[in-house]
Amino acid sequence: MAQEEYDVIVSGAGPVGLFFAYQMLCNGHRVYICDYKSGPTIESRAALLTPRTLEVLAIRGISHHFLKAAVILQGLQVHYKGTPVTKLSVDVSDTTAFPQMTMISQHKSEKILVGLVESLPSGIIHWGTKVTGYKQTDNHVEVTVTSKSRRDNDGSDKEEVIRAKYIIGADGSHSTVRKATEGWTYEGYAVKTKFALADIRLAGKDADQIDFARANMFIDPEGSCGLIPVDVRDGHKYFRFFGNLGPYEVSGEEKHRVTHGLVAKSDESFTLEQLNTLLAKHMASLDVKAIDPSWITIFRINERIANGFRRGRAFLIGDSAHCHSPAGGQGLNMGLQDADNLAWKLSLVLKGQVSDPEQLLDTYTTEREPIVKSTLSKTGGLTKTMFSVGFFAVANIEAIQRTIVNTVMQVLVRLGSDSPLVIPSNTYLIEAGRFIPETTSLRRLAIRDDLELKTLYQILKGISDRFAVIFVATRPASSTPCPWIEDFWRMAAANEKWKGIIRPYVILSSWHVTQNVLPSYADDDAEDAFWTEYNHGNADSVAQKVGLSTYFTSSELKSKNGPPAAMVVIRPDGYVGFTHLIRSAADVEGGLKILDRCLNK
């Protein structure tokens, strides 16, 4: 008989499972998260955080924890036969507030997330415990877990049954949650080639020539290897070594056998001597040797995806849903973004805030699957390209740079319009499905003891599982003040229907403010909702970033009511759900009706 009931059980306490659990706990839910390992990993493993992932973490208000512990890279240094030949820039500063490659070892990421989870009420991680099976009913799941920290009389792991409304598989490519449901497949292919990974220090008279501000690729007609700065420990610089142990080859015999991940040391080992042999081969005349390995292993690559990420009350996130080549560092980032996409949707359903919970939960697969499939195709191709003999001797450097910027950095990731939560418009406003960009600072309208400046991400930090509905009323000083702000506030903020679902915000022009106090129609607790913008011409202003400045034309300025305002609906995961151009109070009502249909209220 089930003993305790939770809102959700999370199988797997790696970064993806921990991030999901953290968000659910922040939203007030009862979470049971377990992992059979004894604590956070001590291995480096996945290390790259992309700009998109950092944007996601920034919206959640936790990006600073990771940046403090990270090594920041500015691009890629390519060496040919030991000689530096070109530097590839990955500058995407025009599209993101995090235009760099951010390296942080997985053991640090997990430690941060464990700290965040355990800082919350009921934030308990059940180490030494694993899910061994589950069964679903119409309104809950009954999950069997075993714990090695508690033993039965015969010495075996103690078994118990826990009840929850939903179960999340964040338990990797060999997922128990996926395997426990018949027909939940994991199709793709296995790469026969083995790859070496290690975190090492460098020694030798040429060690200082290896750039610690860039990823380093060493190529020659016979293949390649890489050294990526990953950590600083006790004042020593550590690099992630990666290289193939043979020509790239897909396994024909292992199509249905999942072999993704680290190879057990009992099966095959990789030594520091072998690593240095590989380094010497690709570095030519450079006198560089690897020393003091903190982690050294062999890795097998599979490219696989589950046939759907949901089965009733069970969901898959991260490697349990899809596994990737480590080329481009996409696996961890895709998993964190899976968790971010699902958490707010499940939270709204658990709180009873939507009338059609099944449709909302189905959008998890609808939105994530196309992005995953596209990424799998690109990472698979990138792996084959990087480790094909002789490719880099004739490589198109510009093409490589485009691949890094477009694929590795993830700045072009968007949600498709096939989701009912992404509604296109025929205006010049920011496109639905894009991640909301960061902006310059805004000033709080109601002045307290001092001026308070915040960027858009800092303002949105508390949206949690709510939609942010931003009324952008910025307009040039030569125009009259926007006449529809009060209409918006009364329809959006004062309507009981939207409580717990949306968080309304108003951004107005500093030069149209007559007093730095809240308007009379707003309650005293609305101080966090009203902000002013003083320079709409700045490329990073809200007016510019959401496309409203396109309408600041002479004809619009001369019109009776001045230029339009914009209603920008930002989903809890930071993506733009839809935009609506406002030229009247009726347009405000029309925009909220779109949100009404979107959420089936």
Coordinates of C-alpha atoms in Angstrom, one line a residue:
M1 CA 0.0 0.0 0.0
A2 CA 1.3 3.5 -0.9
Q3 CA 2.5 5.4 2.2
E4 CA 3.0 9.0 1.1
E5 CA 1.6 11.1 -1.6
Y6 CA 3.5 13.7 -3.6
D7 CA 2.7 16.0 -6.5
V8 CA 5.6 14.6 -8.5
I9 CA 8.3 12.0 -8.2
V10 CA 11.5 12.8 -10.0
S11 CA 13.7 9.8 -10.9
G12 CA 17.3 11.1 -11.2
A13 CA 19.2 13.8 -9.4
G14 CA 21.6 14.9 -12.0
P15 CA 21.5 18.6 -13.2
V16 CA 18.3 18.1 -15.2
G17 CA 16.3 16.4 -12.5
L18 CA 17.6 18.8 -9.8
F19 CA 16.6 21.8 -11.9
F20 CA 13.1 20.4 -12.5
A21 CA 12.7 19.6 -8.8
Y22 CA 13.9 23.1 -7.8
Q23 CA 11.3 24.8 -10.0
M24 CA 8.5 22.6 -8.7
L25 CA 9.5 23.3 -5.1
C26 CA 9.7 27.0 -5.8
N27 CA 6.1 26.8 -7.1
G28 CA 5.0 25.2 -3.8
H29 CA 4.7 21.5 -4.8
R30 CA 5.5 18.4 -2.9
V31 CA 8.4 16.7 -4.7
Y32 CA 10.2 13.4 -4.1
I33 CA 13.5 13.3 -5.9
C34 CA 15.8 10.3 -5.8
D35 CA 19.0 8.9 -7.2
Y36 CA 20.9 5.7 -6.5
K37 CA 24.3 7.4 -6.3
S38 CA 25.4 8.5 -2.8
G39 CA 25.5 12.2 -3.6
P40 CA 26.3 14.8 -6.3
T41 CA 28.8 13.5 -8.9
I42 CA 32.5 14.0 -8.4
E43 CA 33.1 13.8 -12.1
S44 CA 33.4 16.6 -14.6
R45 CA 31.1 15.2 -17.3
A46 CA 29.0 17.8 -19.1
A47 CA 30.6 21.3 -18.9
L48 CA 29.2 23.8 -21.4
L49 CA 26.3 26.1 -20.7
T50 CA 25.0 27.9 -23.8
P51 CA 23.7 31.5 -24.0
R52 CA 20.1 30.2 -24.2
T53 CA 20.5 28.1 -21.0
L54 CA 22.0 31.1 -19.2
E55 CA 19.0 33.2 -20.3
V56 CA 16.7 30.5 -18.9
L57 CA 18.7 30.5 -15.6
A58 CA 18.6 34.3 -15.5
I59 CA 14.8 34.4 -15.8
R60 CA 14.8 32.0 -12.9
G61 CA 17.1 34.3 -10.9
I62 CA 19.9 31.8 -10.5
S63 CA 22.4 32.4 -13.4
H64 CA 24.8 34.2 -11.1
H65 CA 25.5 31.0 -9.1
F66 CA 26.8 29.3 -12.3
L67 CA 28.7 32.3 -13.7
K68 CA 30.6 32.7 -10.4
A69 CA 31.9 29.2 -10.7
A70 CA 32.5 29.2 -14.5
V71 CA 35.4 29.7 -16.9
I72 CA 34.4 32.0 -19.7
L73 CA 35.6 31.4 -23.3
Q74 CA 35.6 33.8 -26.2
G75 CA 35.8 31.4 -29.1
L76 CA 37.9 28.7 -30.7
Q77 CA 41.6 28.6 -31.6
V78 CA 42.3 26.2 -34.5
H79 CA 45.8 24.6 -34.8
Y80 CA 47.0 22.7 -37.9
K81 CA 49.9 20.4 -37.3
G82 CA 50.7 22.2 -34.1
T83 CA 50.6 25.7 -35.6
P84 CA 47.9 28.2 -34.8
V85 CA 46.1 29.0 -38.0
T86 CA 42.9 30.9 -37.1
K87 CA 40.7 32.1 -34.3
L88 CA 37.0 31.7 -34.6
S89 CA 34.8 34.2 -32.9
V90 CA 31.5 33.2 -31.3
D91 CA 30.4 36.7 -30.6
V92 CA 26.6 36.8 -30.5
S93 CA 26.4 40.0 -28.3
D94 CA 23.8 41.4 -30.6
T95 CA 21.4 38.7 -29.7
T96 CA 22.0 37.7 -26.1
A97 CA 23.2 39.1 -22.8
F98 CA 25.5 36.0 -22.5
P99 CA 27.5 36.1 -25.7
Q100 CA 30.2 33.6 -24.5
M101 CA 30.9 29.9 -24.1
T102 CA 30.5 29.2 -20.4
M103 CA 32.3 26.2 -19.0
I104 CA 31.4 24.8 -15.6
S105 CA 32.1 21.2 -14.6
Q106 CA 29.1 19.1 -13.8
H107 CA 30.2 18.4 -10.3
K108 CA 30.0 22.2 -9.7
S109 CA 26.6 22.5 -11.4
E110 CA 25.2 19.7 -9.4
K111 CA 26.5 21.1 -6.1
I112 CA 24.9 24.5 -6.9
L113 CA 21.5 22.9 -7.7
V114 CA 21.7 20.6 -4.7
G115 CA 22.2 23.7 -2.6
L116 CA 19.3 25.5 -4.2
V117 CA 17.0 22.5 -3.7
E118 CA 18.0 21.9 -0.1
S119 CA 17.5 25.6 0.7
L120 CA 13.8 25.3 0.1
P121 CA 11.2 23.9 2.5
S122 CA 10.7 20.1 1.9
G123 CA 13.8 20.2 -0.4
I124 CA 15.0 16.7 0.4
I125 CA 17.1 14.6 -2.0
H126 CA 16.8 10.9 -1.4
W127 CA 20.3 9.6 -2.3
G128 CA 21.0 5.9 -2.5
T129 CA 17.4 5.4 -3.7
K130 CA 16.1 4.5 -7.1
V131 CA 12.8 3.9 -8.9
T132 CA 12.4 0.3 -9.9
G133 CA 9.0 0.4 -11.4
Y134 CA 5.6 2.1 -11.4
K135 CA 2.0 1.7 -12.4
Q136 CA -0.4 4.4 -13.5
T137 CA -4.1 4.8 -12.6
D138 CA -6.5 7.5 -13.7
N139 CA -5.5 10.0 -11.1
H140 CA -2.1 9.0 -9.8
V141 CA 1.0 6.8 -10.2
E142 CA 2.2 4.3 -7.6
V143 CA 6.0 4.2 -7.7
T144 CA 8.2 1.4 -6.3
V145 CA 11.6 2.7 -4.9
T146 CA 14.4 0.8 -3.2
S147 CA 17.0 2.3 -0.9
K148 CA 20.5 1.0 -0.1
S149 CA 20.6 3.3 2.9
R150 CA 17.9 1.1 4.5
R151 CA 18.1 -2.7 4.4
D152 CA 15.6 -5.5 4.9
N153 CA 16.3 -8.4 7.2
D154 CA 17.9 -10.4 4.4
G155 CA 20.3 -7.6 3.6
S156 CA 18.6 -6.4 0.4
D157 CA 17.7 -2.8 -0.4
K158 CA 14.5 -1.8 1.4
E159 CA 11.5 -1.4 -0.9
E160 CA 8.6 0.9 -0.6
V161 CA 5.7 2.2 -2.7
I162 CA 5.1 6.0 -3.0
R163 CA 2.2 7.6 -4.6
A164 CA 2.3 10.8 -6.7
K165 CA 0.2 12.5 -9.3
Y166 CA 3.0 12.4 -11.9
I167 CA 6.4 10.8 -12.4
I168 CA 9.4 12.4 -14.2
G169 CA 12.1 10.3 -15.8
A170 CA 15.4 12.3 -15.5
D171 CA 17.3 9.0 -15.1
G172 CA 19.5 9.1 -18.2
S173 CA 19.7 7.1 -21.4
H174 CA 19.1 3.8 -19.6
S175 CA 15.9 5.3 -18.0
T176 CA 13.8 3.0 -15.8
V177 CA 10.8 5.3 -16.3
R178 CA 11.0 4.9 -20.0
K179 CA 11.6 1.2 -20.0
A180 CA 8.8 0.5 -17.5
T181 CA 6.2 1.5 -20.1
E182 CA 5.8 -1.0 -22.9
G183 CA 6.3 0.4 -26.4
W184 CA 8.2 3.5 -25.2
T185 CA 11.1 3.1 -27.5
Y186 CA 14.4 4.9 -27.8
E187 CA 15.3 4.7 -31.5
G188 CA 18.5 5.9 -33.2
Y189 CA 22.0 4.6 -33.7
A190 CA 25.2 3.9 -31.8
V191 CA 28.6 5.1 -33.0
K192 CA 31.1 2.3 -32.9
T193 CA 34.0 4.6 -32.4
K194 CA 35.2 5.2 -28.8
F195 CA 36.1 8.6 -27.6
A196 CA 38.5 9.7 -24.8
L197 CA 37.6 12.3 -22.3
A198 CA 39.8 13.7 -19.5
D199 CA 40.3 16.7 -17.3
I200 CA 44.0 17.4 -17.1
R201 CA 46.7 20.0 -16.4
L202 CA 49.3 20.9 -19.0
A203 CA 53.1 20.8 -18.7
G204 CA 56.0 21.2 -21.1
K205 CA 57.8 24.2 -22.5
D206 CA 55.0 25.0 -24.9
A207 CA 52.1 24.6 -22.4
D208 CA 51.7 28.4 -22.1
Q209 CA 50.9 28.6 -25.8
I210 CA 47.6 26.8 -25.2
D211 CA 45.0 29.6 -24.9
F212 CA 43.0 29.4 -21.7
A213 CA 40.5 31.9 -23.0
R214 CA 39.4 29.8 -26.0
A215 CA 38.6 26.2 -26.9
N216 CA 41.6 24.7 -28.7
M217 CA 41.2 22.3 -31.7
F218 CA 44.3 20.4 -33.0
I219 CA 43.9 19.0 -36.5
D220 CA 45.9 17.3 -39.1
P221 CA 45.2 15.1 -42.1
E222 CA 44.7 12.0 -39.8
G223 CA 42.2 13.4 -37.4
S224 CA 41.8 15.8 -34.5
C225 CA 41.6 16.3 -30.7
G226 CA 40.7 19.2 -28.5
L227 CA 41.6 21.0 -25.3
I228 CA 38.9 23.1 -23.7
P229 CA 39.5 25.2 -20.5
V230 CA 37.1 23.8 -18.0
D231 CA 38.2 24.7 -14.4
V232 CA 40.7 26.4 -12.1
R233 CA 41.5 24.4 -9.0
D234 CA 44.0 25.5 -6.3
G235 CA 45.4 28.0 -8.8
H236 CA 45.9 25.3 -11.5
K237 CA 44.3 25.5 -14.9
Y238 CA 42.5 22.4 -16.0
F239 CA 41.5 21.5 -19.6
R240 CA 39.0 19.1 -20.9
F241 CA 40.7 16.7 -23.4
F242 CA 38.6 15.0 -26.0
G243 CA 39.6 12.8 -29.0
N244 CA 38.6 9.8 -31.0
L245 CA 40.2 6.4 -30.6
G246 CA 39.7 5.4 -34.2
P247 CA 38.0 6.6 -37.4
Y248 CA 34.3 7.6 -37.2
E249 CA 32.1 4.5 -37.7
V250 CA 28.5 3.8 -37.0
S251 CA 27.7 0.4 -35.4
G252 CA 25.4 -1.8 -37.4
E253 CA 25.1 -4.4 -34.7
E254 CA 23.9 -2.0 -31.9
K255 CA 21.0 -0.2 -33.5
H256 CA 18.7 -1.2 -30.7
R257 CA 21.2 -1.5 -27.9
V258 CA 21.8 1.7 -25.9
T259 CA 25.5 2.1 -25.3
H260 CA 25.6 5.9 -24.7
G261 CA 27.7 7.2 -21.9
L262 CA 30.9 6.4 -20.0
V263 CA 32.4 3.0 -20.5
A264 CA 32.9 1.1 -17.2
K265 CA 36.5 0.9 -16.1
S266 CA 36.0 -2.8 -15.6
D267 CA 35.3 -3.1 -19.4
E268 CA 38.0 -0.9 -20.8
S269 CA 40.4 1.7 -19.4
F270 CA 42.2 4.6 -20.9
T271 CA 45.5 5.7 -19.4
L272 CA 47.4 9.0 -19.1
E273 CA 50.1 7.5 -21.3
Q274 CA 47.6 6.8 -24.1
L275 CA 46.3 10.3 -23.8
N276 CA 49.8 11.8 -24.2
T277 CA 50.3 9.6 -27.2
L278 CA 47.2 11.1 -28.8
L279 CA 48.3 14.6 -27.9
A280 CA 51.8 14.1 -29.4
K281 CA 50.2 12.8 -32.6
H282 CA 48.0 15.9 -33.2
M283 CA 50.3 18.6 -31.7
A284 CA 53.2 17.8 -34.0
S285 CA 56.3 19.7 -32.7
L286 CA 54.6 21.4 -29.7
D287 CA 56.1 20.2 -26.4
V288 CA 52.9 19.8 -24.4
K289 CA 52.1 16.9 -22.0
A290 CA 49.0 16.1 -19.9
I291 CA 49.6 15.7 -16.2
D292 CA 47.5 15.2 -13.0
P293 CA 44.2 13.9 -14.5
S294 CA 41.3 14.5 -12.2
W295 CA 39.1 12.4 -14.4
I296 CA 39.9 10.2 -17.4
T297 CA 37.5 7.9 -19.2
I298 CA 36.2 6.4 -22.4
F299 CA 32.9 7.5 -23.8
R300 CA 30.5 5.9 -26.3
I301 CA 28.1 8.1 -28.4
N302 CA 24.5 7.3 -29.3
E303 CA 22.1 9.5 -31.1
R304 CA 18.6 8.5 -29.9
I305 CA 15.2 9.9 -29.2
A306 CA 12.1 8.4 -27.5
N307 CA 8.9 8.0 -29.5
G308 CA 7.2 10.8 -27.5
F309 CA 8.1 12.4 -24.2
R310 CA 4.9 11.6 -22.4
R311 CA 2.8 8.6 -21.6
G312 CA -0.1 9.5 -19.4
R313 CA 1.2 10.7 -16.1
A314 CA 4.8 9.9 -16.9
F315 CA 7.2 12.3 -18.6
L316 CA 10.8 12.1 -19.9
I317 CA 13.3 14.9 -19.7
G318 CA 17.0 15.1 -20.6
D319 CA 18.9 12.0 -21.7
S320 CA 16.0 9.7 -20.8
A321 CA 14.1 11.4 -23.7
H322 CA 17.1 11.9 -26.1
C323 CA 20.8 11.5 -26.1
H324 CA 23.4 13.3 -28.1
S325 CA 27.0 13.4 -29.2
P326 CA 28.9 15.6 -26.7
A327 CA 30.1 17.6 -29.8
G328 CA 28.8 21.1 -29.3
G329 CA 27.8 20.3 -25.6
Q330 CA 24.1 20.2 -26.4
G331 CA 22.9 17.3 -24.2
L332 CA 23.0 19.0 -20.8
N333 CA 21.5 22.2 -22.3
M334 CA 18.7 20.5 -24.0
G335 CA 17.9 18.6 -20.8
L336 CA 17.8 21.8 -18.7
Q337 CA 15.5 23.4 -21.3
D338 CA 13.3 20.3 -21.3
A339 CA 12.9 20.7 -17.5
D340 CA 12.1 24.4 -17.9
N341 CA 9.5 23.8 -20.5
L342 CA 7.7 21.2 -18.5
A343 CA 7.9 22.5 -14.9
W344 CA 5.6 25.5 -15.3
K345 CA 3.0 23.6 -17.3
L346 CA 2.8 20.8 -14.7
S347 CA 2.6 23.4 -12.0
L348 CA -0.4 25.2 -13.5
V349 CA -2.1 21.8 -14.0
L350 CA -1.4 20.8 -10.4
K351 CA -2.8 24.1 -9.2
G352 CA -6.0 23.6 -11.3
Q353 CA -5.4 26.8 -13.2
V354 CA -6.3 25.5 -16.7
S355 CA -9.5 24.0 -18.0
D356 CA -7.8 21.6 -20.4
P357 CA -4.8 20.2 -18.6
E358 CA -4.2 17.4 -21.2
Q359 CA -3.8 19.9 -24.0
L360 CA -1.3 22.0 -22.0
L361 CA 0.8 18.9 -20.9
D362 CA 0.8 17.6 -24.5
T363 CA 2.5 20.8 -25.6
Y364 CA 5.7 19.6 -23.8
T365 CA 6.3 17.1 -26.6
T366 CA 4.8 19.3 -29.3
E367 CA 7.3 22.1 -28.5
R368 CA 10.4 20.2 -27.5
E369 CA 10.4 17.3 -30.0
P370 CA 11.1 19.4 -33.1
I371 CA 14.0 21.2 -31.4
V372 CA 15.5 18.0 -30.2
K373 CA 15.2 16.3 -33.6
S374 CA 16.9 19.3 -35.3
T375 CA 19.7 19.3 -32.7
L376 CA 20.2 15.6 -33.0
S377 CA 20.7 16.0 -36.7
K378 CA 23.2 18.8 -36.3
T379 CA 25.2 17.3 -33.5
G380 CA 25.4 14.0 -35.3
G381 CA 26.7 15.7 -38.4
L382 CA 29.1 17.8 -36.4
T383 CA 30.6 14.7 -34.7
K384 CA 31.1 12.9 -38.1
T385 CA 32.6 16.0 -39.5
M386 CA 35.0 16.7 -36.6
F387 CA 36.4 13.2 -36.4
S388 CA 36.4 12.2 -40.1
V389 CA 40.0 11.6 -41.3
G390 CA 41.3 14.4 -43.4
F391 CA 38.3 16.7 -43.2
F392 CA 40.0 19.6 -41.4
A393 CA 42.8 19.7 -44.0
V394 CA 40.2 21.2 -46.4
A395 CA 37.8 22.6 -43.9
N396 CA 35.8 25.7 -44.6
I397 CA 36.6 27.9 -41.6
E398 CA 33.6 30.2 -42.2
A399 CA 31.3 27.2 -42.4
I400 CA 32.6 26.0 -39.1
Q401 CA 32.1 29.4 -37.5
R402 CA 28.5 29.5 -38.7
T403 CA 27.9 26.0 -37.2
I404 CA 29.3 27.1 -33.9
V405 CA 27.2 30.3 -33.7
N406 CA 24.0 28.8 -35.1
T407 CA 24.1 25.4 -33.4
V408 CA 26.4 25.4 -30.4
M409 CA 25.4 28.8 -29.0
Q410 CA 21.6 28.0 -29.3
V411 CA 20.8 31.7 -29.9
L412 CA 18.5 30.8 -32.8
V413 CA 16.4 28.2 -30.9
R414 CA 12.7 29.1 -31.3
L415 CA 9.3 27.5 -30.6
G416 CA 7.3 26.4 -33.6
S417 CA 3.9 27.9 -34.4
D418 CA 2.3 24.4 -34.3
S419 CA 2.0 24.8 -30.5
P420 CA -1.3 26.4 -29.3
L421 CA 0.8 28.4 -26.8
V422 CA 2.6 30.2 -29.7
I423 CA 0.3 32.5 -31.6
P424 CA 1.8 34.4 -34.6
S425 CA 0.7 38.0 -35.4
N426 CA 0.9 40.0 -38.6
T427 CA 2.6 43.0 -37.0
Y428 CA 6.2 44.3 -36.8
L429 CA 6.4 43.3 -33.1
I430 CA 8.7 40.6 -31.8
E431 CA 7.9 37.2 -33.3
A432 CA 6.0 34.7 -31.1
G433 CA 8.2 31.7 -30.3
R434 CA 11.4 33.8 -29.7
F435 CA 13.0 34.0 -26.3
I436 CA 12.5 37.5 -24.9
P437 CA 15.8 39.4 -25.1
E438 CA 17.5 41.2 -22.2
T439 CA 17.2 45.0 -22.2
T440 CA 18.9 48.0 -20.7
S441 CA 17.8 49.1 -17.2
L442 CA 14.3 50.4 -16.5
R443 CA 13.5 52.7 -13.5
R444 CA 10.9 51.9 -11.0
L445 CA 8.0 54.4 -11.3
A446 CA 7.3 54.7 -7.5
I447 CA 10.5 56.0 -5.9
R448 CA 11.2 54.6 -2.4
D449 CA 14.3 55.7 -0.6
D450 CA 16.4 55.7 -3.7
L451 CA 16.2 55.2 -7.5
E452 CA 15.8 51.6 -8.4
L453 CA 17.0 50.3 -11.8
K454 CA 16.4 46.8 -13.1
T455 CA 16.8 45.1 -16.5
L456 CA 13.9 43.2 -17.9
Y457 CA 15.2 39.8 -16.8
Q458 CA 15.6 41.1 -13.2
I459 CA 12.0 42.4 -13.3
L460 CA 10.7 39.1 -14.7
K461 CA 12.6 37.0 -12.2
G462 CA 9.6 36.3 -10.1
I463 CA 7.1 35.1 -12.8
S464 CA 7.6 31.5 -11.8
D465 CA 4.6 29.6 -13.3
R466 CA 2.8 32.8 -14.4
F467 CA 2.5 34.5 -17.7
A468 CA 4.0 38.0 -17.8
V469 CA 1.7 40.4 -19.7
I470 CA 3.7 43.5 -20.4
F471 CA 2.0 46.6 -21.6
V472 CA 4.8 48.6 -23.4
A473 CA 3.6 52.2 -23.5
T474 CA 6.9 53.9 -24.4
R475 CA 6.6 56.6 -27.0
P476 CA 8.7 59.6 -28.1
A477 CA 8.6 62.8 -26.0
S478 CA 6.9 64.7 -28.8
S479 CA 3.9 62.5 -28.6
T480 CA 1.0 62.7 -26.1
P481 CA 1.0 60.2 -23.2
C482 CA -0.4 56.7 -23.9
P483 CA -4.1 56.8 -23.2
W484 CA -4.8 53.1 -22.6
I485 CA -2.6 52.3 -19.6
E486 CA -5.5 52.5 -17.1
D487 CA -7.7 50.3 -19.4
F488 CA -5.0 47.7 -19.5
W489 CA -4.5 47.7 -15.7
R490 CA -8.2 47.4 -14.9
M491 CA -8.8 44.6 -17.4
A492 CA -5.7 42.6 -16.6
A493 CA -4.7 43.3 -12.9
A494 CA -8.2 43.9 -11.4
N495 CA -9.9 40.9 -13.0
E496 CA -10.1 38.0 -10.5
K497 CA -10.1 35.6 -13.5
W498 CA -6.4 36.2 -14.0
K499 CA -5.1 36.0 -10.5
G500 CA -2.5 33.3 -10.2
I501 CA -2.2 33.0 -13.9
I502 CA -0.7 36.3 -15.1
R503 CA 1.5 39.0 -13.7
P504 CA 0.8 42.3 -15.5
Y505 CA 3.5 44.9 -16.0
V506 CA 3.5 48.5 -17.4
I507 CA 6.4 50.2 -19.0
L508 CA 5.8 53.8 -19.8
S509 CA 7.9 56.8 -21.0
S510 CA 9.9 58.6 -18.3
W511 CA 9.1 62.0 -20.0
H512 CA 5.3 61.3 -19.7
V513 CA 5.4 60.8 -15.9
T514 CA 4.1 63.7 -13.9
Q515 CA 4.7 62.1 -10.4
N516 CA 6.9 59.2 -9.4
V517 CA 4.1 57.5 -7.5
L518 CA 1.8 54.7 -8.4
P519 CA -1.3 55.8 -10.3
S520 CA -4.5 56.0 -8.2
Y521 CA -6.1 53.0 -9.9
A522 CA -3.3 50.7 -8.8
D523 CA -3.1 49.0 -5.4
D524 CA -0.1 49.7 -3.1
D525 CA 1.3 46.2 -3.8
A526 CA 1.7 47.0 -7.5
E527 CA 5.0 48.8 -7.1
D528 CA 6.9 45.9 -8.8
A529 CA 4.6 46.3 -11.9
F530 CA 5.2 49.9 -13.0
W531 CA 8.5 50.8 -14.7
T532 CA 9.7 53.7 -16.8
E533 CA 11.9 53.8 -19.9
Y534 CA 14.0 56.9 -20.7
N535 CA 15.7 56.2 -24.0
H536 CA 13.6 54.3 -26.5
G537 CA 16.3 55.0 -29.2
N538 CA 18.8 52.7 -27.4
A539 CA 19.3 49.5 -29.4
D540 CA 18.7 47.5 -26.1
S541 CA 15.6 49.4 -25.0
V542 CA 12.4 47.5 -24.4
A543 CA 10.7 49.5 -27.2
Q544 CA 13.5 48.5 -29.6
K545 CA 13.7 44.8 -28.5
V546 CA 10.0 44.2 -28.8
G547 CA 9.7 46.1 -32.1
L548 CA 7.4 48.9 -30.9
S549 CA 9.8 51.6 -32.1
T550 CA 9.1 50.6 -35.7
Y551 CA 5.8 52.5 -35.2
F552 CA 7.4 55.7 -34.1
T553 CA 6.9 57.3 -37.5
S554 CA 5.9 60.9 -38.2
S555 CA 2.4 60.0 -39.3
E556 CA 1.9 57.9 -36.1
L557 CA 3.2 60.8 -33.9
K558 CA 0.7 63.2 -35.6
S559 CA -2.3 60.9 -35.1
K560 CA -4.9 61.7 -32.5
N561 CA -3.8 59.1 -29.9
G562 CA -0.2 59.0 -30.9
P563 CA 1.7 55.8 -31.8
P564 CA 0.4 52.4 -30.7
A565 CA 1.3 50.5 -27.5
A566 CA 2.3 46.8 -27.5
M567 CA 1.0 43.9 -25.4
V568 CA 3.7 41.3 -25.1
V569 CA 2.8 38.0 -23.4
I570 CA 5.8 36.2 -22.1
R571 CA 5.4 32.6 -21.1
P572 CA 6.8 31.4 -17.7
D573 CA 9.8 29.9 -19.6
G574 CA 10.7 33.3 -21.1
Y575 CA 9.4 32.6 -24.7
V576 CA 7.1 35.1 -26.3
G577 CA 3.6 33.5 -26.5
F578 CA 2.1 36.3 -28.6
T579 CA 2.1 40.0 -29.2
H580 CA -0.8 42.4 -29.8
L581 CA -0.7 46.0 -31.2
I582 CA -2.8 48.4 -29.1
R583 CA -4.6 51.4 -30.7
S584 CA -7.7 51.4 -28.5
A585 CA -9.2 50.1 -25.3
A586 CA -11.0 47.5 -27.4
D587 CA -7.5 46.2 -28.6
V588 CA -6.6 45.7 -24.9
E589 CA -9.7 43.6 -24.4
G590 CA -8.9 41.7 -27.7
G591 CA -5.4 40.9 -26.6
L592 CA -6.6 39.4 -23.3
K593 CA -9.2 37.4 -25.2
I594 CA -6.3 35.8 -27.2
L595 CA -4.7 34.9 -23.9
D596 CA -8.1 33.5 -22.7
R597 CA -8.3 31.2 -25.7
C598 CA -4.6 30.2 -25.3
L599 CA -5.1 29.0 -21.8
N600 CA -8.7 27.7 -22.2
K601 CA -9.9 29.9 -19.4

